[in-house]
Short mmCIF file of C-alpha atoms in Angstrom, two decimals:
data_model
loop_
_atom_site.label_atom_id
_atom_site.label_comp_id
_atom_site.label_asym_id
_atom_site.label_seq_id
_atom_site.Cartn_x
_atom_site.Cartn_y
_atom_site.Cartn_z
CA UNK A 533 167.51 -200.55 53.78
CA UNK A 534 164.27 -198.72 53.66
CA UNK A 535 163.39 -196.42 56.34
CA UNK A 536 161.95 -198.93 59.29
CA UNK A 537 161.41 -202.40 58.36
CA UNK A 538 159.18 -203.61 55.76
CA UNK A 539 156.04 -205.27 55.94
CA UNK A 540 157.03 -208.56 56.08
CA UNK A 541 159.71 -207.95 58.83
CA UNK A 542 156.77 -206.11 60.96
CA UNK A 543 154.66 -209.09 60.44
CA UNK A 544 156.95 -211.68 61.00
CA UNK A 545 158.13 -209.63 64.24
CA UNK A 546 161.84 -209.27 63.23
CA UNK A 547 164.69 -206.87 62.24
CA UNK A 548 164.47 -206.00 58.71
CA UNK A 549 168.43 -206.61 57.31
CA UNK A 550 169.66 -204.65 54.74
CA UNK A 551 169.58 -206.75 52.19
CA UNK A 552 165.66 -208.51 52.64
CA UNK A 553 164.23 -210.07 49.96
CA UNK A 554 161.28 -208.56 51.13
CA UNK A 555 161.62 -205.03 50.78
CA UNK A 556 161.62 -203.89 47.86
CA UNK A 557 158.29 -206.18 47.13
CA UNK A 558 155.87 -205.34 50.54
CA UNK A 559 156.61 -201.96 51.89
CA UNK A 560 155.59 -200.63 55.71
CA UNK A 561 152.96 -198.48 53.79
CA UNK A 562 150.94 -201.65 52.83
CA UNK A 563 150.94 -204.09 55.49
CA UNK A 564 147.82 -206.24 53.99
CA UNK A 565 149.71 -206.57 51.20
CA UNK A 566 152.41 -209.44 52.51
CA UNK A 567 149.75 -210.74 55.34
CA UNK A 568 147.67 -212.32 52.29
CA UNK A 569 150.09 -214.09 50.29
CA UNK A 570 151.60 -214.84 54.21
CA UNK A 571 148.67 -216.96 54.93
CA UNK A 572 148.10 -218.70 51.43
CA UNK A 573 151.86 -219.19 50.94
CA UNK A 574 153.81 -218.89 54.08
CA UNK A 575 156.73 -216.32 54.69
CA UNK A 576 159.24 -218.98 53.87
CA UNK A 577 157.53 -220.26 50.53
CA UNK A 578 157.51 -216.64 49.25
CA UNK A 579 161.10 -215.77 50.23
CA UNK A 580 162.32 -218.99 48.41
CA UNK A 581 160.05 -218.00 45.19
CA UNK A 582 161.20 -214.30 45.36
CA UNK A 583 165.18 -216.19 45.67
CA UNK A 584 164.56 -218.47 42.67
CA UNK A 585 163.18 -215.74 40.10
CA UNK A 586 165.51 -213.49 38.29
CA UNK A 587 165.65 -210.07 39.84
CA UNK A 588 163.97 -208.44 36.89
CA UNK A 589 161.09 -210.70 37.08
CA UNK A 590 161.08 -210.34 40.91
CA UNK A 591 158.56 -207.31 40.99
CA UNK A 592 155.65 -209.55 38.78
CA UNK A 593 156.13 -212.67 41.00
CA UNK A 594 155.10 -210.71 44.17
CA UNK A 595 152.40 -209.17 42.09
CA UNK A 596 151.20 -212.49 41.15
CA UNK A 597 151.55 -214.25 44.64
CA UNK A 598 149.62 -211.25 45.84
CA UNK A 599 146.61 -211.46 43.00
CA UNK A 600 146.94 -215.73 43.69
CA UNK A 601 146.61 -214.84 47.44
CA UNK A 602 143.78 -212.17 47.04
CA UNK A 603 141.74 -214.51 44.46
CA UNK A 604 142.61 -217.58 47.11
CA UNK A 605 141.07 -215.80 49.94
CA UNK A 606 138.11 -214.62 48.37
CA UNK A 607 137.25 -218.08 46.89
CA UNK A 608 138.95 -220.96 48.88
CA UNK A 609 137.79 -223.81 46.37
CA UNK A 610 138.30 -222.26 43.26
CA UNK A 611 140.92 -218.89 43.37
CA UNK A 612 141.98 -217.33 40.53
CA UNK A 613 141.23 -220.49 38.48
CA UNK A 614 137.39 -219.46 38.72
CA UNK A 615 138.57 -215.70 36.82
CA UNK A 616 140.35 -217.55 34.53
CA UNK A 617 137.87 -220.15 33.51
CA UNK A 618 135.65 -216.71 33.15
CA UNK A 619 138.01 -214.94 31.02
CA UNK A 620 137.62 -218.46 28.72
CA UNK A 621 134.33 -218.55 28.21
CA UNK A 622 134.28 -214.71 27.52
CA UNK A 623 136.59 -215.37 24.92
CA UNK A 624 134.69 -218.17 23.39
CA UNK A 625 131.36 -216.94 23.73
CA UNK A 626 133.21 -213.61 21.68
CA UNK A 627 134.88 -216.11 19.11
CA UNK A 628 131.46 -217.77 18.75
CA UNK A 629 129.80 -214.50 17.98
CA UNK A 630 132.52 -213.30 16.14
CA UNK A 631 132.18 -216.68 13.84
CA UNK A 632 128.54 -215.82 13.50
CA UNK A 633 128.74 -212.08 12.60
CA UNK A 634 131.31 -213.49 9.88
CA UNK A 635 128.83 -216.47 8.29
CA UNK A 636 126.15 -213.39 8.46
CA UNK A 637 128.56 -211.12 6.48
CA UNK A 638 129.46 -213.79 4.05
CA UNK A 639 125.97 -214.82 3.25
CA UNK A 640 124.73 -211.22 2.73
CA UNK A 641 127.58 -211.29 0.60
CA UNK A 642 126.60 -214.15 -1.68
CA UNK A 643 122.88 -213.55 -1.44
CA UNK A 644 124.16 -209.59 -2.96
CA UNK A 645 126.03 -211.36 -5.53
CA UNK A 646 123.46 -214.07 -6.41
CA UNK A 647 120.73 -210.89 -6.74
CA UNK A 648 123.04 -208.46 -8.80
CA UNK A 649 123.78 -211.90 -10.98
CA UNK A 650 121.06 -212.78 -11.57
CA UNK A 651 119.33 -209.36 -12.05
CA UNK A 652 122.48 -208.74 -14.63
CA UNK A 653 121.20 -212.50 -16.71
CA UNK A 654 117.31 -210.93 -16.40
CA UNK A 655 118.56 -207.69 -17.83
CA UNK A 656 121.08 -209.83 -20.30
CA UNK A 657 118.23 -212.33 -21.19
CA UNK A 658 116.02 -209.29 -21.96
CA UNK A 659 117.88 -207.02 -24.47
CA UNK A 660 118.63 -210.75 -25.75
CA UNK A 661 115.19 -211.74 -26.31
CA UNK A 662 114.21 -207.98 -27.30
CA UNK A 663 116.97 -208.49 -29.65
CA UNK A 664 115.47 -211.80 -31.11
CA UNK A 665 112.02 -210.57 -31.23
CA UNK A 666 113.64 -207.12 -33.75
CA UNK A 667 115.53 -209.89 -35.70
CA UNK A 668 111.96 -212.16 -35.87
CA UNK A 669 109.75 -209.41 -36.52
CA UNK A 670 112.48 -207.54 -38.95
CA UNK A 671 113.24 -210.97 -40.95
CA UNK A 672 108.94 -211.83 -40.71
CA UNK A 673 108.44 -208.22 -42.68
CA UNK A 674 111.36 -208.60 -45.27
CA UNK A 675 110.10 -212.12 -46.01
CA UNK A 676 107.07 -211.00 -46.66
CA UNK A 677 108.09 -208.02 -48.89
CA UNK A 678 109.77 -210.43 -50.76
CA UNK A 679 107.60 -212.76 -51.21
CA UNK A 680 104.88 -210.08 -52.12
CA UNK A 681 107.30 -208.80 -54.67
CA UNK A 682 108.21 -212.26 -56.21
CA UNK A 683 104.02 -213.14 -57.10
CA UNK A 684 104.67 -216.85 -55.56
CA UNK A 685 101.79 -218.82 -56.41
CA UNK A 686 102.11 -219.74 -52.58
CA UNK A 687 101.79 -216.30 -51.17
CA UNK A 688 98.17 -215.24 -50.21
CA UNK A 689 97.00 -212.26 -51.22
CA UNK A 690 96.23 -209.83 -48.69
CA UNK A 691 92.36 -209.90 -47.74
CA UNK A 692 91.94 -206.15 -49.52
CA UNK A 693 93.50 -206.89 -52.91
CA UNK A 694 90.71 -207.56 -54.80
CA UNK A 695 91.03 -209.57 -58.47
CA UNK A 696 89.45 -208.37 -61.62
#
């Protein structure tokens, strides 16, 4: 046994034994404490609760019943239910933005890899037609050499060869 009785014992007006379920859970120092999950739960409720948990989870349950109690008092209709439905749409509305952020990401991504492609088939389809127009203009000049060189009746003269 504690020093004095505990909280509960105070409240409910009785000698605190030495083995109370109680004590360990609502100490003399914090009275409010078991008078708020007293009047949402009832003294008996919570001493059957605190009997049917496992002594290592014993600690978390009065936690709970107190949070449940507080969050019950505070908001009659709704108690901690109203938190909780907050805490889901927090998550959701992060999720959501989360989703967004990603699609964002993914289509800077592509549009990047659509402009670097198809940058890379300009610059490709440049030195290719560059290349084409060397090969034209190279095979345009031998043709002509050769043709100049051969006499062909079909080759023109050029404009300043003059015949005698």
């Amino acid at each position: 046994m504690i020093s004095g009785r505990c909280a509960a014992c105070k409240y409910l007006r009785r000698r605190c034994p030495s083995d109370c379920i109680f004590s360990p859970y609502f100490p003399s120092n914090n009275p409010q404490r078991f008078a708020c999950v007293h009047r949402i739960y009832g003294a008996s409720n919570v001493g059957k609760m605190l009997q049917q948990v496992p002594g290592q989870l014993r600690a978390q349950a009065a936690d709970s019943m107190h949070f449940e109690a507080q969050c019950r008092m505070e908001d009659p209709v709704y108690g901690c239910v109203k938190i909780i439905n907050e805490l889901h749409r927090q998550i959701h509305n992060a999720e959501t933005e989360l989703a967004k952020t990603r699609a964002q990401i993914a289509f800077m991504i592509s549009s990047t890899n659509i402009t670097q492609q198809t940058h890379h088939d300009q610059l490709h389809d440049d030195v290719k037609f560059n290349f084409n127009l060397d090969n034209y203009f190279l095979q345009e000049q031998s043709t002509n050499i050769i043709d100049q060189s051969s006499h062909c009746p079909s080759t023109q003269p050029a404009p300043w060869f003059v015949y005698d």
